[in-house]
Amino acid sequence: MSQVKVIFKNMSWLLVSQIIASICGFIWTILIARYLGVNDYGILGFAISLTGILTITMDFGISTHIVRYISTDYDSAPKYLGNAIPLKSLFGIGTFFLTLIILILMGSNEVTITVTLLFTIEMIIKSMLGLFNGSFQAYEEGKYQGIANTILNLLLLVFILLSIFTDLGLYGITFSYLFSNIITLVYEYYALRKHVAKPKIEFDYNFCKTITILSIPFAIGGLFYNIYYSIDVVMLTNLIGDYATGIYNSSYKLISILTLFYSIYTAVIFPVMSKFYKNDKKLLVVSFEKSVKYLSLVIIPIAVATVLYSADIVQLIYGKEYLEASSVLSILIWTVCLLFVNGACSTLLNASHKEVTLTKIYAIAAAFNVILNFFMIPHFSFNGAAISTVLSDALILIISSYVIYTLGFRPNKKLYYDLIKIGMGSAVLGIVLYLLNLNMWVAMPVGIIIYLILTIALKVFDNDDKYVIKEILGKRN
């Protein structure tokens, strides 16, 4: 089976599971927001964001290091996994107490402290799931990650429905996240042992020390990455309050559903790029070019349509109570476009052993984001936080593109022409939908048809793309 088929075989499992996850996430996002109200939803958003920032102290970059290493040496998996499990457990315990200290220093109330600590436990479990998922990715066994993802999201939806039906409040929602992750962890460990590799559980101090040291660049980069993408919610809570956080978080949750599709692609392509870097750097650049093109092809028209129908989307999903979030959604949707391209750049740099460079890029972006938020949030509240995020993403794209160019990984000029065509097609789509002024539900199928016609007319798909499609469908002679 060709590498293209392997990639898309894994993507098919993850894509199906992500479709299920997105549907479930869409449903529980609506239910939780409407059930909790803006203030409690703000507390929930704060808890998830703060623990998201501290996730790196649970993982310490170990998962990323292991994926890159065992994807080129399967025999090393039992020892790596066997030592990583107890090592990450120790990091998790330390993170729990670190979170408690931070919450006390911030002067958080009892409810916020309790909910955040419960989400810290949930994040510790997620960190272990990340290790197992990384192993599935390294072995190109996306099937088991897809199954686990489906189990997790279906269970979470069921538990949330039960919590709302029995009126368990914010604590019930929190425990729903915790219990669904525990059950998924049990399944993933079973699947890992049976179908991929049996971890040789031990704690080799010297080996663990080596893993930790080699993972530090990933850890620092991940820390800046998490600060960059979560600090706005934490700052909103402390500078403005739970209401503003709830409004911002409602739009951020919708954005997060879209970013999950990006995570599928990067999860599959990272181990592949790691192999290409070792064996064929020409294919590494080609995989990067196609990543940018395909991700942009999907997300840019979605962003254009979202801007036009943001008020309708927010009112439909959350109700009039959250209508102020429409302006946030119109701004934040552009950070998804930038995230998709930045993600391809980050994957290329990580696969090329340039994690230190990537760390510096996100350090600059995180500092820029924090400083910008200090000025923007007091004056523009949740809209200021959204603008800061988009501008910071733009900065990452500029720096990453420059670094990739200087490293010699220079994309073919045709990629730029393709991106211009995609931008032109999306702009025309936006103008047509604006002039037609259609109902949102009518605009969806009409917009898809218009965009497909435009991509064909602009000749966005070349012979290489047709080859990829034939490979996927198994129709190549």
Coordinates of C-alpha atoms in Angstrom, one line a residue:
M1 CA 0.0 0.0 0.0
S2 CA 1.4 3.4 -1.0
Q3 CA 2.1 6.1 1.6
V4 CA -0.8 8.1 0.3
K5 CA -3.2 5.3 1.0
V6 CA -1.8 4.7 4.4
I7 CA -2.2 8.4 5.3
F8 CA -5.8 8.5 4.1
K9 CA -6.6 5.1 5.6
N10 CA -5.7 6.5 9.0
M11 CA -7.4 9.8 8.3
S12 CA -10.6 7.9 7.4
W13 CA -10.9 6.3 10.8
L14 CA -10.0 9.6 12.5
L15 CA -12.3 11.6 10.2
V16 CA -15.3 9.4 11.0
S17 CA -14.6 9.6 14.7
Q18 CA -14.2 13.3 14.5
I19 CA -17.5 13.8 12.6
I20 CA -19.1 11.9 15.5
A21 CA -17.1 14.0 18.0
S22 CA -18.1 17.2 16.3
I23 CA -21.8 16.3 16.3
C24 CA -21.6 15.3 20.0
G25 CA -19.6 18.4 20.8
F26 CA -22.0 20.6 19.0
I27 CA -24.9 19.2 20.9
W28 CA -23.3 19.4 24.4
T29 CA -21.9 22.9 23.7
I30 CA -25.5 24.1 23.2
L31 CA -26.9 22.2 26.1
I32 CA -24.2 23.2 28.6
A33 CA -24.2 26.9 27.6
R34 CA -28.0 27.1 27.8
Y35 CA -28.2 25.0 31.0
L36 CA -25.4 26.8 33.0
G37 CA -26.0 30.4 31.9
V38 CA -23.3 32.9 31.0
N39 CA -21.6 33.2 34.5
D40 CA -21.3 29.4 35.3
Y41 CA -20.3 28.8 31.7
G42 CA -17.6 31.4 32.3
I43 CA -16.3 29.4 35.3
L44 CA -16.2 26.3 33.2
G45 CA -14.3 28.1 30.4
F46 CA -11.8 29.4 33.0
A47 CA -11.2 25.9 34.4
I48 CA -10.7 24.3 31.0
S49 CA -8.4 27.1 29.9
L50 CA -6.2 27.2 33.0
T51 CA -5.7 23.5 33.1
G52 CA -5.1 23.7 29.3
I53 CA -2.1 26.0 30.0
L54 CA -0.8 23.6 32.7
T55 CA -1.2 20.5 30.5
I56 CA 2.4 20.8 29.5
T57 CA 3.6 20.2 33.1
M58 CA 1.7 16.9 32.9
D59 CA 3.2 15.8 29.6
F60 CA 6.4 17.8 29.5
G61 CA 6.7 17.2 25.7
I62 CA 7.2 13.5 26.2
S63 CA 4.4 12.4 23.9
T64 CA 5.7 14.4 21.0
H65 CA 9.2 13.1 21.5
I66 CA 8.1 9.5 21.7
V67 CA 5.9 9.8 18.5
R68 CA 8.9 11.1 16.5
Y69 CA 11.3 8.5 17.9
I70 CA 9.2 5.3 17.8
S71 CA 7.8 6.1 14.4
T72 CA 11.3 5.3 13.0
D73 CA 12.1 2.6 15.5
Y74 CA 9.2 0.3 16.5
D75 CA 11.4 -1.9 18.7
S76 CA 12.0 0.9 21.2
A77 CA 8.2 1.3 21.9
P78 CA 7.9 -1.1 25.0
K79 CA 10.8 0.6 26.9
Y80 CA 9.7 4.1 26.0
L81 CA 6.1 3.6 26.9
G82 CA 6.9 1.6 30.0
N83 CA 9.0 4.4 31.4
A84 CA 6.8 7.2 30.2
I85 CA 3.7 6.0 32.0
P86 CA 5.1 6.3 35.6
L87 CA 7.0 9.4 34.6
K88 CA 3.9 11.2 33.4
S89 CA 2.0 10.0 36.5
L90 CA 4.6 11.8 38.7
F91 CA 4.3 15.0 36.6
G92 CA 0.5 14.8 36.9
I93 CA 0.6 14.7 40.7
G94 CA 3.0 17.7 40.8
T95 CA 0.6 19.6 38.4
F96 CA -2.3 19.0 40.7
F97 CA -0.6 20.8 43.6
L98 CA 0.8 23.5 41.3
T99 CA -2.8 24.2 40.1
L100 CA -4.0 24.5 43.7
I101 CA -1.3 27.0 44.6
I102 CA -2.1 29.1 41.5
L103 CA -5.8 29.2 42.3
I104 CA -5.1 30.2 45.9
L105 CA -2.8 33.0 44.8
M106 CA -5.4 34.2 42.3
G107 CA -8.0 34.4 45.1
S108 CA -10.4 32.1 43.3
N109 CA -13.7 31.2 45.1
E110 CA -14.5 27.7 46.3
V111 CA -16.6 26.7 43.3
T112 CA -13.9 27.8 40.9
I113 CA -11.1 26.0 42.8
T114 CA -13.1 22.7 43.1
V115 CA -14.1 22.7 39.4
T116 CA -10.6 23.6 38.2
L117 CA -9.0 20.8 40.3
L118 CA -11.4 18.3 39.0
F119 CA -10.5 19.4 35.5
T120 CA -6.9 19.1 36.4
I121 CA -7.4 15.4 37.2
E122 CA -9.3 15.1 33.8
M123 CA -6.3 16.7 32.1
I124 CA -3.9 14.3 33.7
I125 CA -5.9 11.4 32.2
K126 CA -6.0 13.2 28.9
S127 CA -2.2 13.6 29.0
M128 CA -2.0 9.8 29.3
L129 CA -4.4 9.4 26.4
G130 CA -2.2 11.7 24.4
L131 CA 0.7 9.3 25.0
F132 CA -1.3 6.3 23.8
N133 CA -2.7 8.2 20.8
G134 CA 0.8 9.2 19.9
S135 CA 1.8 5.5 19.8
F136 CA -1.2 4.7 17.6
Q137 CA 0.0 7.5 15.3
A138 CA 3.6 6.3 15.2
Y139 CA 2.4 2.8 14.2
E140 CA 0.0 4.3 11.7
E141 CA -2.9 2.6 13.5
G142 CA -5.4 5.4 13.5
K143 CA -8.2 2.9 13.8
Y144 CA -7.8 2.5 17.6
Q145 CA -7.5 6.2 18.2
G146 CA -10.7 6.7 16.2
I147 CA -12.6 4.1 18.2
A148 CA -11.4 5.6 21.5
N149 CA -12.3 9.1 20.3
T150 CA -15.8 7.9 19.5
I151 CA -16.2 6.2 22.8
L152 CA -15.0 9.3 24.7
N153 CA -17.4 11.7 23.0
L154 CA -20.5 9.4 23.0
L155 CA -20.0 8.7 26.7
L156 CA -19.4 12.4 27.5
L157 CA -22.7 13.3 25.7
V158 CA -24.6 10.7 27.6
F159 CA -23.2 11.8 31.0
I160 CA -23.9 15.4 30.2
L161 CA -27.5 14.6 29.3
L162 CA -27.9 12.7 32.5
S163 CA -26.4 15.5 34.5
I164 CA -28.7 18.1 33.0
F165 CA -31.8 15.8 33.3
T166 CA -31.0 15.2 37.0
D167 CA -30.1 18.9 37.5
L168 CA -26.6 18.2 38.9
G169 CA -25.4 21.7 37.9
L170 CA -21.8 22.7 37.2
Y171 CA -20.4 19.8 39.3
G172 CA -22.4 17.3 37.3
I173 CA -21.0 18.6 34.0
T174 CA -17.5 18.5 35.4
F175 CA -17.7 14.9 36.6
S176 CA -19.1 14.0 33.1
Y177 CA -15.8 15.0 31.6
L178 CA -13.9 13.1 34.2
F179 CA -15.7 9.8 34.1
S180 CA -15.8 9.6 30.2
N181 CA -12.0 10.1 30.1
I182 CA -11.4 7.4 32.7
I183 CA -13.4 4.8 30.7
T184 CA -11.6 5.8 27.5
L185 CA -8.3 5.4 29.2
V186 CA -9.1 1.8 30.1
Y187 CA -10.0 1.0 26.5
E188 CA -6.9 2.7 25.0
Y189 CA -4.5 0.9 27.4
Y190 CA -6.2 -2.4 26.4
A191 CA -5.9 -1.6 22.7
L192 CA -2.3 -0.5 23.0
R193 CA -1.2 -3.7 24.7
K194 CA -3.2 -6.0 22.3
H195 CA -2.7 -4.3 18.9
V196 CA 0.4 -2.0 19.1
A197 CA 3.0 -2.6 21.8
K198 CA 3.1 -3.9 25.4
P199 CA 4.6 -1.3 27.6
K200 CA 7.4 -2.7 29.8
I201 CA 6.4 -0.8 33.0
E202 CA 9.4 0.3 34.9
F203 CA 11.1 3.4 36.2
D204 CA 14.6 3.5 34.8
Y205 CA 15.8 6.8 36.4
N206 CA 18.6 7.4 33.9
F207 CA 16.4 6.6 30.9
C208 CA 13.6 8.8 32.3
K209 CA 16.1 11.6 32.9
T210 CA 17.2 11.3 29.2
I211 CA 13.6 11.3 27.9
T212 CA 12.8 14.4 30.0
I213 CA 15.9 16.3 28.9
L214 CA 15.3 15.5 25.2
S215 CA 11.6 16.5 25.6
I216 CA 12.4 19.9 27.1
P217 CA 12.3 21.8 23.8
F218 CA 8.8 20.3 23.1
A219 CA 7.8 21.1 26.7
I220 CA 8.8 24.7 26.5
G221 CA 7.3 25.1 23.0
G222 CA 4.1 23.4 24.3
L223 CA 4.0 25.7 27.3
F224 CA 4.2 28.8 25.1
Y225 CA 1.6 27.3 22.7
N226 CA -0.8 26.6 25.6
I227 CA -0.3 30.1 27.1
Y228 CA -0.8 31.6 23.7
Y229 CA -4.2 29.8 23.0
S230 CA -5.6 29.8 26.6
I231 CA -4.3 32.9 28.3
D232 CA -7.1 35.2 26.9
V233 CA -9.8 33.3 28.8
V234 CA -7.8 33.4 32.0
M235 CA -7.1 37.1 31.6
L236 CA -10.7 37.9 30.7
T237 CA -11.9 36.3 34.0
N238 CA -9.4 38.3 36.1
L239 CA -9.7 41.6 34.2
I240 CA -13.4 41.7 33.3
G241 CA -15.3 38.8 35.0
D242 CA -17.2 35.6 34.5
Y243 CA -19.9 37.1 32.2
A244 CA -17.3 38.3 29.6
T245 CA -15.6 35.0 29.8
G246 CA -18.9 33.2 29.2
I247 CA -19.6 35.3 26.1
Y248 CA -16.0 34.7 24.8
N249 CA -16.0 31.1 25.7
S250 CA -19.2 30.4 23.8
S251 CA -17.6 31.5 20.5
Y252 CA -14.3 29.9 21.4
K253 CA -16.1 26.5 21.8
L254 CA -17.6 26.8 18.3
I255 CA -14.1 27.6 16.9
S256 CA -12.7 24.6 18.8
I257 CA -15.0 22.2 17.0
L258 CA -13.4 23.3 13.7
T259 CA -9.9 23.0 15.0
L260 CA -10.5 19.4 15.9
F261 CA -10.5 18.6 12.2
Y262 CA -7.1 20.2 11.8
S263 CA -5.8 18.1 14.7
I264 CA -6.8 14.9 12.8
Y265 CA -4.7 15.9 9.9
T266 CA -1.6 16.9 11.9
A267 CA -1.9 13.7 14.0
V268 CA -1.7 11.6 10.9
I269 CA 0.9 13.7 9.0
F270 CA 3.4 14.2 11.8
P271 CA 4.9 10.7 11.9
V272 CA 4.8 10.6 8.1
M273 CA 6.7 13.9 7.9
S274 CA 9.2 12.6 10.4
K275 CA 9.9 9.6 8.1
F276 CA 10.2 11.9 5.0
Y277 CA 12.7 14.1 6.8
K278 CA 14.9 11.0 7.5
N279 CA 14.4 9.4 4.0
D280 CA 13.2 11.9 1.4
K281 CA 13.3 15.6 2.1
K282 CA 11.7 16.4 -1.3
L283 CA 8.6 14.4 -0.2
L284 CA 8.7 16.3 3.1
V285 CA 8.3 19.6 1.2
V286 CA 5.6 18.2 -1.0
S287 CA 3.6 16.9 2.0
F288 CA 3.9 20.4 3.6
E289 CA 2.6 22.1 0.4
K290 CA -0.4 19.7 0.1
S291 CA -1.1 20.2 3.8
V292 CA -1.3 24.0 3.4
K293 CA -3.4 23.8 0.2
Y294 CA -6.0 21.2 1.4
L295 CA -6.4 22.8 4.8
S296 CA -6.9 26.3 3.3
L297 CA -9.2 24.9 0.6
V298 CA -11.6 23.8 3.4
I299 CA -11.4 26.5 6.1
I300 CA -11.2 29.8 4.1
P301 CA -14.7 29.5 2.6
I302 CA -16.1 28.4 5.9
A303 CA -14.6 31.5 7.5
V304 CA -16.2 33.8 4.9
A305 CA -19.6 32.2 5.4
T306 CA -19.3 32.4 9.2
V307 CA -18.7 36.1 9.1
L308 CA -21.9 36.6 7.0
Y309 CA -24.0 34.5 9.3
S310 CA -22.4 34.8 12.7
A311 CA -25.5 36.4 14.4
D312 CA -27.7 33.7 13.0
I313 CA -25.3 30.9 14.2
V314 CA -25.0 32.3 17.7
Q315 CA -28.7 32.9 18.2
L316 CA -29.6 29.5 16.8
I317 CA -27.1 27.6 19.0
Y318 CA -27.1 29.6 22.2
G319 CA -30.1 31.9 22.2
K320 CA -30.5 35.6 22.6
E321 CA -28.6 35.6 25.9
Y322 CA -25.4 35.0 24.0
L323 CA -26.1 37.3 21.0
E324 CA -23.1 39.5 21.9
A325 CA -20.8 36.6 21.0
S326 CA -21.6 37.0 17.3
S327 CA -18.9 39.7 17.0
V328 CA -16.4 37.5 18.7
L329 CA -17.2 34.6 16.3
S330 CA -16.7 36.9 13.3
I331 CA -13.2 37.8 14.5
L332 CA -12.1 34.4 15.9
I333 CA -13.0 32.4 12.8
W334 CA -10.0 34.0 11.1
T335 CA -7.7 32.6 13.7
V336 CA -8.8 29.1 12.6
C337 CA -7.6 29.9 9.0
L338 CA -4.3 31.0 10.4
L339 CA -4.1 28.1 12.8
F340 CA -4.5 25.6 9.9
V341 CA -1.6 27.0 8.0
N342 CA 0.5 27.6 11.2
G343 CA -0.2 24.0 12.1
A344 CA 1.3 22.7 8.9
C345 CA 4.4 25.0 9.5
S346 CA 4.8 23.7 13.1
T347 CA 4.5 20.1 12.0
L348 CA 7.2 20.6 9.4
L349 CA 9.5 22.2 11.9
N350 CA 8.9 19.5 14.5
A351 CA 9.4 16.7 12.0
S352 CA 12.7 18.5 10.9
H353 CA 14.0 18.5 14.5
K354 CA 13.6 22.3 14.7
E355 CA 11.6 22.2 17.9
V356 CA 13.9 24.8 19.6
T357 CA 13.2 27.2 16.7
L358 CA 9.5 26.5 17.1
T359 CA 9.7 27.2 20.8
K360 CA 11.2 30.6 20.1
I361 CA 8.4 31.4 17.7
Y362 CA 5.7 30.6 20.2
A363 CA 7.6 32.4 23.0
I364 CA 7.5 35.6 20.9
A365 CA 3.8 35.0 20.0
A366 CA 2.8 34.3 23.7
A367 CA 4.6 37.4 24.9
F368 CA 3.0 39.5 22.1
N369 CA -0.5 38.0 22.9
V370 CA -0.2 38.7 26.7
I371 CA 1.0 42.3 26.2
L372 CA -1.7 42.9 23.6
N373 CA -4.4 41.5 25.8
F374 CA -3.4 43.8 28.6
F375 CA -4.2 46.8 26.4
M376 CA -7.1 45.3 24.4
I377 CA -9.2 43.5 27.0
P378 CA -9.8 46.6 29.4
H379 CA -10.9 48.7 26.4
F380 CA -12.7 46.2 24.1
S381 CA -13.5 43.3 26.5
F382 CA -14.1 39.9 24.7
N383 CA -13.7 41.5 21.2
G384 CA -10.3 42.8 22.3
A385 CA -9.3 39.3 23.3
A386 CA -10.4 38.0 19.9
I387 CA -8.5 40.6 18.0
S388 CA -5.4 39.9 20.0
T389 CA -5.6 36.2 19.1
V390 CA -5.9 36.9 15.4
L391 CA -3.0 39.4 15.3
S392 CA -0.8 36.9 17.3
D393 CA -1.6 34.1 14.8
A394 CA -0.7 36.4 11.9
L395 CA 2.7 37.1 13.7
I396 CA 3.3 33.3 14.0
L397 CA 2.6 32.8 10.3
I398 CA 5.0 35.6 9.3
I399 CA 7.9 34.3 11.4
S400 CA 7.3 30.6 10.6
S401 CA 7.2 31.3 6.9
Y402 CA 10.5 33.2 7.1
V403 CA 12.1 30.4 9.1
I404 CA 11.0 27.7 6.7
Y405 CA 12.2 29.7 3.8
T406 CA 15.7 30.2 5.4
L407 CA 16.0 26.5 6.2
G408 CA 15.7 25.7 2.5
F409 CA 12.2 24.1 2.7
R410 CA 11.0 26.5 0.0
P411 CA 7.5 25.6 -1.4
N412 CA 6.9 25.6 -5.1
K413 CA 5.6 28.9 -6.4
K414 CA 2.5 27.1 -7.5
L415 CA 1.4 26.8 -3.9
Y416 CA 1.1 30.6 -3.7
Y417 CA -0.9 30.7 -6.9
D418 CA -3.2 28.0 -5.5
L419 CA -3.7 30.0 -2.3
I420 CA -4.5 33.1 -4.4
K421 CA -7.1 31.1 -6.3
I422 CA -8.6 29.7 -3.1
G423 CA -8.8 33.3 -1.7
M424 CA -10.4 34.6 -4.9
G425 CA -13.0 31.8 -4.9
S426 CA -13.8 32.4 -1.3
A427 CA -14.2 36.2 -1.8
V428 CA -16.5 35.6 -4.8
L429 CA -18.5 33.2 -2.7
G430 CA -18.9 35.8 0.0
I431 CA -20.0 38.5 -2.4
V432 CA -22.5 36.2 -4.0
L433 CA -24.0 35.1 -0.7
Y434 CA -24.1 38.7 0.5
L435 CA -26.0 39.9 -2.6
L436 CA -28.4 37.0 -2.6
N437 CA -29.1 37.5 1.2
L438 CA -30.3 34.0 1.6
N439 CA -31.6 32.2 4.7
M440 CA -28.7 30.5 6.4
W441 CA -30.1 27.0 5.8
V442 CA -30.6 27.7 2.1
A443 CA -27.2 29.4 1.8
M444 CA -25.3 26.3 3.0
P445 CA -26.1 24.0 0.0
V446 CA -26.1 26.9 -2.4
G447 CA -22.7 28.1 -1.1
I448 CA -21.2 24.6 -1.4
I449 CA -22.3 24.3 -5.1
I450 CA -21.0 27.8 -5.9
Y451 CA -17.7 27.1 -4.3
L452 CA -17.2 23.8 -6.1
I453 CA -18.0 25.5 -9.4
L454 CA -15.5 28.2 -8.6
T455 CA -12.7 25.8 -7.7
I456 CA -13.2 23.9 -11.0
A457 CA -13.3 27.2 -13.0
L458 CA -10.2 28.5 -11.3
K459 CA -8.4 25.1 -11.8
V460 CA -7.5 24.7 -8.2
F461 CA -7.0 21.0 -8.6
D462 CA -3.9 20.0 -10.6
N463 CA -2.6 16.6 -11.8
D464 CA -1.0 15.8 -8.5
D465 CA -4.3 16.4 -6.7
K466 CA -6.1 14.1 -9.1
Y467 CA -3.4 11.5 -8.5
V468 CA -4.0 11.7 -4.8
I469 CA -7.7 11.3 -5.2
K470 CA -7.2 8.3 -7.5
E471 CA -4.9 6.8 -4.9
I472 CA -7.5 7.2 -2.2
L473 CA -10.2 5.7 -4.3
G474 CA -7.9 2.9 -5.5
K475 CA -8.5 3.8 -9.2
R476 CA -4.9 4.3 -10.3
N477 CA -3.8 2.0 -13.0

